[in-house]
Every structure is written in structure tokens, then in C-alpha cells.
Amino acid sequence: MSTEQTTLLLPLVSTGNVPQLSVDLILHSLSDEFEFVKSIDSTFLHPFVGPLDYGIDQTEPVLYTQSSFLETPSVKKFSTALELFYNKSKRVYVLQQRTPTIQGYLNNFIKDTLIPLIKELQITNISVLDSFGPLDEKIIKRKLQSNNHNHKNIDPFFSMGVCELQSIGNLVSNFDSTLRLQMDPDTSLHYTNSIFKFTPSSLIDEISTDQPIFKLTYHLLNDQNLTNLKEVKYCTLFVHEGDNSIDAKLFCEHLPDLINSSSDCKITKFRTPISWKGVYGFSELPSTFEEGIYI
Amino acid sequence: MLFKQWNELVEPRHQLDSPVILKNEESLQESPLPQVEIPSTVNFSDYKKIILTTKVMNPLFPKNLLKMEDLGNIETTLLLTESKMTDDEQNHYSWDFNENFPNEFNPSMESATGNNNFSFKFPIYRISSTDTLLISIDENFLKVSPIFLNLISKKLTSSINNDKSSILLLGASDKISNNIKTVTNKNCSINPPEFITGFIGSLLYELLEIGTDNFECIIVPSEGPIGFEKLSLSTMEELINQFFHELGSQMDFKTYYDECHRNWKLEGSATSTQSGLYI
């Protein structure tokens, strides 16, 4: 078993598509470090075939054309719903998921697509990117009701929790008691605050059992063969739906937290992909509108 | 039917409308996969061309004019067991409904039987004059979950991939700009942020995965969601011209032209058919 750490960044399809946009930014801003590895089976995702994406100041899709994983990179013409990229210097794999999971098949997707991939790549650390917004009432309502926090030191947007699997045996055998599920009488949903240990500045401190992150962690914890896995990190951002490129940028500023890398991995120059053109962007607001338009 | 793409309740952007397969959102069980059956009597390598398309293109293939012969159906079924239903639905009544109201219809049974099983049939036609096979899927984002489309595509591509037949995919998309796009294994004429989804997207993905170069995919611009696409008159003209040559010119062009237009109008797939000053 390798002692070196191999990380997988996993975006969930969530409010404002912020995790997916963040992965776009990471891949294209660091396109000289990342390379396309392969397309992953997307039976459980909404169908998608698109052209190859590239940075707005680039002339060719370098993530693909300079990939050492492809025998003949020039033959690659299409991108698909689920693609794997690798950064050799930082030992980081990034999965880009371009379409949502089909309703009812999230458990299949996790067990039949993600877990075999995690095994194959011998991943030690998984960082899951998520987002939630004002419409996610289940999360927001519970947050407003709980008064446990000292609000002064809370980050209004970013939350991060860690699930350490060093004692995975104990965790699995005592799974039910360790979970300490609580039921919300209003929604009859169950919540747990014992899987992830959230940082003191996190806005949230629990997850509910209908959230994809709960299902993912449940299946990871219950798979006896994931012997390499040491840690699952969960990062989520509070966002409002709209042009979410700034949220994605904010998420990317936490990249060093996400990949635990000893080498410097801050993105110094953000490069947006050409597919964002006309939809998302970092252009400044015209100064004449700086006070906003109100009626 | 007049379909409105927008509604007053704002749905989050990342949630796509699709039929609900699993009602219990807290479930940790894997869902069963639909079974797909293709009639064994259909031998795909007997045909020079196989056209795979969706319902919006049906008007291009008038049955009588092309003397189409029905060869059977692609059948797909998904059986869900009781345990897949929500607890809430199973225990909707704390007492036995049938015992108390033996002659009444149990509303909880309706939702159970109505949503428990999914079954769809899509016909396979032979266009004898040109040695062509036609398969058209009635995709509909309200009724047919993409899991069916993905599994039909998987089964179809593995069945039809042979050296003798060339494959033509024909679809419509509102995610591409205003030109007809032709896509092959070697030529991707779509540019970011255009993309292809739905049944044709699923087929294209499977064909690319197999690595065959024996196919061509034509995507035309449309408006409206999956299953409710509308085509512009100019797009229809181009399609009619192209497929008149494709399907053999034994027909009279005027008759074919009129029949295609008539069918599109009847199906409400033409953008011009519902232009009135009302909503």
C-alpha cells in the first residue's frame, strides 16, 4: 500500500452548479498541470455529448491535446458527462460531472460508478464539493432554528467537515450508534452531526440523510474493500443562484484546504473556459451602475 | 397542446425535470435497472442503413407513402418492488382501508400501481424501397426517465454495430445555434457551450465509446424541452430536401413535401402553428 496521498475532487450537482463551475475553473486555470485521463461510464447520468472545452485565451483544448493518457490525442473530439483528469505533480484526480444523476439512481451511481473508480485509483483522500441556497429549506430552516453558534466567528458562506477513517473498523461496526440520527419533527427527515467534524467557523454542523453527501459517505464507510481511503472531506458553500462564477472563484480560493497539498497550489490567475462565454464571467459591473437600479 | 417552458415557481437550475422513479429520498438501496428487449427476428446486418431518431422527426417518414412495414417493438420495462415505495405511502392509513371501505377505491393503491411499474414500447419499421430500418423513440421528459434512454442506447448500439450497415442519428436540440449540425466520429461541428442530450445524446455517447466510425449524426435546432420540440419552417425545408434524397426518389417530391408539412402541423411541432396573440 502506498503511503503517499492521492486525492480525488468530487463535485456534486448542487445549487447554482457551483461545484461544477469550480472544477471548470480549477482545470482550466491549472491546465498546464492537469490532463485528461478518461471518460467514465455515465449510465446513471442524464445523457451528454459536447465538444472539447478550453480556456478563453487558449486556441486548443490543451487538457486533451497534451494528455499523456491518450494514445492519439488528436482523435479525441468529444467530451462526455463524466470525465476524469489528473494532476501528476500534486497527485490530484478531478472528476467533472456535467449532468445530474438520474432521479432514483444516486445509490447506483455511487456504488457502481464512483466506488469502483475510487478503488481503481487507490484514492486516499476524497474532497467533496457541494453548495446550498435559500431554496434548500431543509438546511436553512434548521440553521435558523439552532442557536448553538457563536455567530461572530462563523464564515457566512464556507463550511468544511472532515470524516477521518483511521478507525474505519470501529466506525462500521458501530455505524448505527455512531450516526446518532436525529429526526426533525417538521420534515420527518433524519440528521446526523457525527459523521463529519465541522470546523468551528463552519456555517453548518450537520447533514441530513437525504443529502447526496450522506449517501456517498454511507456507501464509502460500508465498503470493506476501500482499504486505502483515509479521509473524506466535505466542503459546502452557501450561494444564491445566478451568475455563480464569483462563488466558484471563492470556492477555488479554498483549494489548498481541499487537497491538503504541501506544495503551493493557490490559483494565481483564474482562467475561465470558453463555454462560459456569454453566460458566466468575472467582468466588472459598469461604474455607472454601482449603486444598483432600484424602483 | 400549448406547452409553456416557464412557470411561476422557480425551480433550481441544477434540478432537471424527469419522472420520479424512487420516492423515498432517504433510501440507501440501489434501484433496479430497466430491462430492454429487442425482437430477435430483426437482423440489423440485413440493412444498408439504420436510422435512429425521436418522435419529433416522425413526420419525415410518412408510413403510407414510404410503405413502411412494422417489424415489432423495442420493449423496456422497469419493475419496482414494494419496498421501493415510501413508508409514508405504504402506511398512509393506520387501519386497513379495504376492510373499512370494501367497495371504495383505495387512493393509496392508485399511486402504488400507477407508479410502481414502467413499461414502454417503441416500434421498429422497415422502409423496403431503400433497405432502411427506422427506429423512432418517443422521448418525453415528463414520462420517460433518461435511464430508459441510456439502457436502450446501450443495447441498441451493441446490436446494430456491424460492418454492413451505416447508422444515421437524427435529432433536435435547443442547445445548439441556428444551423443544422452534422457530427461524425472525426468531425465535431458543435462548439462550446453547445451540447447534445436526450436519446440522441445517449446514442452518440455509446457509439463514441464503442469507437465505431460507421455513423453520422444530424442535429437540427429546435425550441422547447425534450419530447416537445418545435422546428422552424426553414429547418423543416432542409430536412425534407435531405431526406427526399436519402429515402429514394421513387416518390413524387411535391406529395412527400406536402405530407411532411401536414404531419408536422398536425403534431404541433411547427413553430408557426401556434402563433396567436394570446397565452
Tab-separated table of C-alpha atoms in Angstrom, chain B residues 10-262:
chain	number	residue	atom	x	y	z
B	10	VAL	CA	-38.737	28.963	-9.859
B	11	GLU	CA	-37.048	25.580	-9.957
B	12	PRO	CA	-33.371	25.459	-9.038
B	13	ARG	CA	-31.229	25.384	-12.179
B	14	HIS	CA	-29.372	22.194	-11.256
B	15	GLN	CA	-32.559	20.154	-10.987
B	16	LEU	CA	-33.778	18.727	-14.278
B	17	ASP	CA	-37.387	17.688	-14.665
B	18	SER	CA	-37.707	13.940	-15.067
B	19	PRO	CA	-40.135	11.262	-13.928
B	20	VAL	CA	-39.834	10.190	-10.299
B	21	ILE	CA	-38.590	6.596	-10.106
B	22	LEU	CA	-37.790	6.468	-6.405
B	23	LYS	CA	-39.962	8.339	-3.963
B	24	ASN	CA	-38.053	7.697	-0.785
B	25	GLU	CA	-35.270	10.247	-0.888
B	26	GLU	CA	-33.608	8.759	2.169
B	27	SER	CA	-33.243	5.312	0.572
B	28	LEU	CA	-29.775	3.787	0.549
B	29	GLN	CA	-30.754	0.901	-1.732
B	30	GLU	CA	-29.764	0.580	-5.357
B	31	SER	CA	-32.699	0.843	-7.759
B	32	PRO	CA	-33.338	-1.957	-10.258
B	33	LEU	CA	-32.476	-1.275	-13.888
B	34	PRO	CA	-34.998	-1.410	-16.736
B	35	GLN	CA	-34.862	-4.478	-18.968
B	36	VAL	CA	-34.653	-3.851	-22.707
B	37	GLU	CA	-35.826	-6.411	-25.268
B	38	ILE	CA	-35.184	-6.130	-28.988
B	39	PRO	CA	-37.099	-8.648	-31.171
B	40	SER	CA	-34.761	-11.474	-32.154
B	41	THR	CA	-36.342	-11.608	-35.604
B	42	VAL	CA	-34.743	-8.291	-36.556
B	43	ASN	CA	-31.346	-8.861	-38.099
B	44	PHE	CA	-29.661	-5.480	-38.223
B	45	SER	CA	-26.885	-6.513	-40.599
B	46	ASP	CA	-29.508	-7.116	-43.319
B	47	TYR	CA	-29.993	-3.392	-43.722
B	48	LYS	CA	-27.836	-0.920	-45.541
B	49	LYS	CA	-28.882	1.981	-43.377
B	50	ILE	CA	-30.298	2.219	-39.850
B	51	ILE	CA	-31.984	5.487	-38.932
B	52	LEU	CA	-32.334	6.175	-35.202
B	53	THR	CA	-34.408	9.179	-34.301
B	54	THR	CA	-37.022	10.666	-31.980
B	55	LYS	CA	-40.725	11.359	-32.264
B	56	VAL	CA	-40.351	14.958	-33.458
B	57	MET	CA	-38.914	13.588	-36.726
B	58	ASN	CA	-41.757	11.117	-37.404
B	59	PRO	CA	-43.428	13.453	-39.953
B	60	LEU	CA	-40.367	12.959	-42.194
B	61	PHE	CA	-41.317	9.307	-42.539
B	62	PRO	CA	-44.936	9.112	-43.709
B	63	LYS	CA	-45.927	5.478	-43.240
B	64	ASN	CA	-48.150	5.036	-46.278
B	65	LEU	CA	-46.012	6.946	-48.688
B	66	LEU	CA	-42.871	5.036	-47.735
B	67	LYS	CA	-44.758	1.716	-47.477
B	68	MET	CA	-43.280	1.101	-44.053
B	69	GLU	CA	-43.510	-2.369	-42.589
B	70	ASP	CA	-43.813	-2.893	-38.812
B	71	LEU	CA	-41.180	-5.374	-37.592
B	72	GLY	CA	-42.054	-5.384	-33.896
B	73	ASN	CA	-41.224	-3.314	-30.858
B	74	ILE	CA	-38.309	-2.471	-28.660
B	75	GLU	CA	-39.783	-3.125	-25.241
B	76	THR	CA	-38.460	-1.772	-21.994
B	77	THR	CA	-39.807	-2.492	-18.533
B	78	LEU	CA	-38.849	-1.435	-15.056
B	79	LEU	CA	-40.359	-3.371	-12.163
B	80	LEU	CA	-40.098	-1.748	-8.779
B	81	THR	CA	-40.785	-3.756	-5.671
B	82	GLU	CA	-42.995	-2.589	-2.831
B	83	SER	CA	-40.050	-1.813	-0.597
B	84	LYS	CA	-39.040	0.910	-3.024
B	85	MET	CA	-42.102	2.897	-2.133
B	86	THR	CA	-42.035	5.401	0.673
B	87	ASP	CA	-43.039	4.328	4.150
B	88	ASP	CA	-45.408	7.204	4.107
B	89	GLU	CA	-47.319	5.729	1.203
B	90	GLN	CA	-47.412	2.199	2.487
B	91	ASN	CA	-48.655	3.273	5.876
B	92	HIS	CA	-50.826	6.047	4.693
B	93	TYR	CA	-53.695	4.684	6.749
B	94	SER	CA	-53.233	3.317	10.217
B	95	TRP	CA	-56.131	0.940	9.587
B	96	ASP	CA	-56.993	-1.248	6.649
B	97	PHE	CA	-58.708	0.857	4.025
B	98	ASN	CA	-60.241	-2.091	2.148
B	99	GLU	CA	-61.676	-3.554	5.322
B	100	ASN	CA	-63.430	-0.324	6.201
B	101	PHE	CA	-64.499	0.644	2.709
B	102	PRO	CA	-64.646	-2.597	0.742
B	103	ASN	CA	-66.376	-1.035	-2.257
B	104	GLU	CA	-64.374	2.132	-2.413
B	105	PHE	CA	-61.291	2.769	-4.491
B	106	ASN	CA	-58.202	2.995	-2.342
B	107	PRO	CA	-56.335	6.163	-3.344
B	108	SER	CA	-53.050	4.885	-1.983
B	109	MET	CA	-53.301	1.838	-4.241
B	110	GLU	CA	-53.593	4.032	-7.269
B	111	SER	CA	-50.312	5.724	-6.676
B	112	ALA	CA	-48.703	2.393	-5.878
B	113	THR	CA	-49.837	0.587	-9.004
B	114	GLY	CA	-49.725	3.652	-11.183
B	115	ASN	CA	-46.117	4.427	-10.469
B	116	ASN	CA	-44.719	1.090	-9.491
B	117	ASN	CA	-44.015	-0.254	-12.942
B	118	PHE	CA	-42.874	1.469	-16.059
B	119	SER	CA	-43.281	-0.074	-19.477
B	120	PHE	CA	-42.654	1.442	-22.900
B	121	LYS	CA	-42.780	0.137	-26.465
B	122	PHE	CA	-41.111	1.712	-29.451
B	123	PRO	CA	-41.791	0.331	-32.951
B	124	ILE	CA	-39.167	-0.770	-35.465
B	125	TYR	CA	-40.027	-0.126	-39.127
B	126	ARG	CA	-38.562	-1.312	-42.366
B	127	ILE	CA	-38.574	1.056	-45.342
B	128	SER	CA	-38.363	-1.594	-48.022
B	129	SER	CA	-37.641	0.598	-51.047
B	130	THR	CA	-34.291	1.696	-49.655
B	131	ASP	CA	-33.215	-1.208	-47.477
B	132	THR	CA	-33.504	1.012	-44.431
B	133	LEU	CA	-34.512	0.327	-40.848
B	134	LEU	CA	-36.177	3.072	-38.834
B	135	ILE	CA	-36.355	3.240	-35.053
B	136	SER	CA	-38.032	6.258	-33.506
B	137	ILE	CA	-38.184	6.717	-29.741
B	138	ASP	CA	-40.999	8.706	-28.200
B	139	GLU	CA	-38.914	10.576	-25.652
B	140	ASN	CA	-40.771	12.779	-23.236
B	141	PHE	CA	-39.145	14.419	-20.253
B	142	LEU	CA	-42.363	14.127	-18.227
B	143	LYS	CA	-42.895	10.403	-18.750
B	144	VAL	CA	-39.734	8.627	-19.856
B	145	SER	CA	-36.843	8.685	-17.405
B	146	PRO	CA	-33.403	9.051	-19.055
B	147	ILE	CA	-32.409	5.703	-17.532
B	148	PHE	CA	-34.608	4.024	-20.188
B	149	LEU	CA	-32.953	6.029	-22.961
B	150	ASN	CA	-29.481	5.160	-21.684
B	151	LEU	CA	-30.190	1.451	-21.485
B	152	ILE	CA	-31.967	1.311	-24.866
B	153	SER	CA	-28.951	3.095	-26.372
B	154	LYS	CA	-26.549	0.639	-24.763
B	155	LYS	CA	-28.454	-2.375	-26.045
B	156	LEU	CA	-29.096	-0.892	-29.498
B	157	THR	CA	-25.524	0.180	-30.171
B	158	SER	CA	-24.161	-3.224	-29.246
B	159	SER	CA	-26.781	-4.880	-31.500
B	160	ILE	CA	-26.526	-2.664	-34.555
B	161	ASN	CA	-22.774	-2.239	-34.677
B	162	ASN	CA	-21.749	-4.221	-37.748
B	163	ASP	CA	-19.694	-3.643	-40.886
B	164	LYS	CA	-22.602	-3.770	-43.296
B	165	SER	CA	-24.980	-1.096	-42.017
B	166	SER	CA	-24.320	2.595	-41.723
B	167	ILE	CA	-26.007	4.372	-38.841
B	168	LEU	CA	-27.767	7.721	-39.089
B	169	LEU	CA	-28.789	9.554	-35.917
B	170	LEU	CA	-31.305	12.332	-36.366
B	171	GLY	CA	-32.290	14.602	-33.509
B	172	ALA	CA	-33.293	18.090	-32.470
B	173	SER	CA	-31.805	20.230	-29.734
B	174	ASP	CA	-32.397	23.669	-28.249
B	175	LYS	CA	-28.806	23.664	-27.026
B	176	ILE	CA	-27.282	24.373	-30.422
B	177	SER	CA	-27.191	27.545	-32.506
B	178	ASN	CA	-29.333	28.089	-35.574
B	179	ASN	CA	-27.646	25.763	-38.031
B	180	ILE	CA	-28.067	22.102	-38.808
B	181	LYS	CA	-25.035	20.329	-37.380
B	182	THR	CA	-23.507	17.154	-38.736
B	183	VAL	CA	-21.387	15.198	-36.306
B	184	THR	CA	-19.224	12.168	-37.024
B	185	ASN	CA	-16.532	10.352	-35.102
B	186	LYS	CA	-13.874	12.520	-36.753
B	187	ASN	CA	-15.730	15.785	-37.014
B	188	CYS	CA	-17.335	17.609	-34.121
B	189	SER	CA	-19.094	20.608	-35.590
B	190	ILE	CA	-20.603	21.765	-32.297
B	191	ASN	CA	-18.802	24.457	-30.342
B	192	PRO	CA	-18.826	25.230	-26.586
B	193	PRO	CA	-21.288	25.776	-24.956
B	194	GLU	CA	-23.407	23.736	-27.405
B	195	PHE	CA	-24.073	20.122	-26.486
B	196	ILE	CA	-26.353	17.204	-27.312
B	197	THR	CA	-28.557	15.470	-24.765
B	198	GLY	CA	-31.630	13.191	-24.768
B	199	PHE	CA	-31.861	9.896	-26.645
B	200	ILE	CA	-29.610	11.046	-29.494
B	201	GLY	CA	-27.012	12.266	-26.970
B	202	SER	CA	-27.155	8.918	-25.240
B	203	LEU	CA	-26.747	7.002	-28.536
B	204	LEU	CA	-23.898	9.252	-29.594
B	205	TYR	CA	-22.129	8.631	-26.287
B	206	GLU	CA	-22.435	4.867	-26.686
B	207	LEU	CA	-21.264	4.938	-30.318
B	208	LEU	CA	-18.252	7.051	-29.349
B	209	GLU	CA	-17.473	4.648	-26.505
B	210	ILE	CA	-17.547	1.688	-28.915
B	211	GLY	CA	-15.269	3.662	-31.198
B	212	THR	CA	-17.149	2.933	-34.403
B	213	ASP	CA	-16.784	5.413	-37.254
B	214	ASN	CA	-19.683	3.990	-39.186
B	215	PHE	CA	-22.173	6.670	-38.162
B	216	GLU	CA	-23.358	10.155	-38.897
B	217	CYS	CA	-25.413	12.334	-36.579
B	218	ILE	CA	-27.609	15.195	-37.771
B	219	ILE	CA	-28.818	17.645	-35.134
B	220	VAL	CA	-31.241	20.385	-36.031
B	221	PRO	CA	-32.033	23.454	-33.920
B	222	SER	CA	-35.368	23.382	-32.113
B	223	GLU	CA	-37.239	25.103	-29.342
B	224	GLY	CA	-38.797	23.514	-26.304
B	225	PRO	CA	-37.880	20.741	-23.899
B	226	ILE	CA	-37.249	17.082	-24.696
B	227	GLY	CA	-40.317	15.480	-26.285
B	228	PHE	CA	-41.982	18.818	-27.039
B	229	GLU	CA	-39.579	20.270	-29.589
B	230	LYS	CA	-40.747	22.692	-32.227
B	231	LEU	CA	-38.962	23.161	-35.524
B	232	SER	CA	-38.823	26.260	-37.708
B	233	LEU	CA	-40.110	26.180	-41.273
B	234	SER	CA	-36.639	26.601	-42.728
B	235	THR	CA	-35.347	23.642	-40.706
B	236	MET	CA	-38.225	21.522	-41.994
B	237	GLU	CA	-37.490	22.526	-45.605
B	238	GLU	CA	-33.863	21.490	-45.237
B	239	LEU	CA	-34.803	18.186	-43.629
B	240	ILE	CA	-37.395	17.413	-46.320
B	241	ASN	CA	-34.889	18.107	-49.084
B	242	GLN	CA	-32.210	15.983	-47.486
B	243	PHE	CA	-34.448	13.032	-46.631
B	244	PHE	CA	-36.200	13.016	-50.004
B	245	HIS	CA	-32.837	12.025	-51.477
B	246	GLU	CA	-31.997	9.782	-48.543
B	247	LEU	CA	-35.211	7.778	-48.839
B	248	GLY	CA	-35.057	7.174	-52.579
B	249	SER	CA	-36.672	9.370	-55.107
B	250	GLN	CA	-39.371	6.984	-56.291
B	251	MET	CA	-41.872	9.260	-54.608
B	252	ASP	CA	-43.231	12.444	-56.032
B	253	PHE	CA	-41.405	15.298	-54.291
B	254	LYS	CA	-44.494	17.500	-54.049
B	255	THR	CA	-46.522	14.713	-52.422
B	256	TYR	CA	-43.725	13.953	-49.946
B	257	TYR	CA	-43.224	17.651	-49.197
B	258	ASP	CA	-46.913	18.258	-48.532
B	259	GLU	CA	-47.286	15.136	-46.422
B	260	CYS	CA	-44.314	16.032	-44.196
B	261	HIS	CA	-45.580	19.560	-43.650
B	262	ARG	CA	-49.082	18.353	-42.945
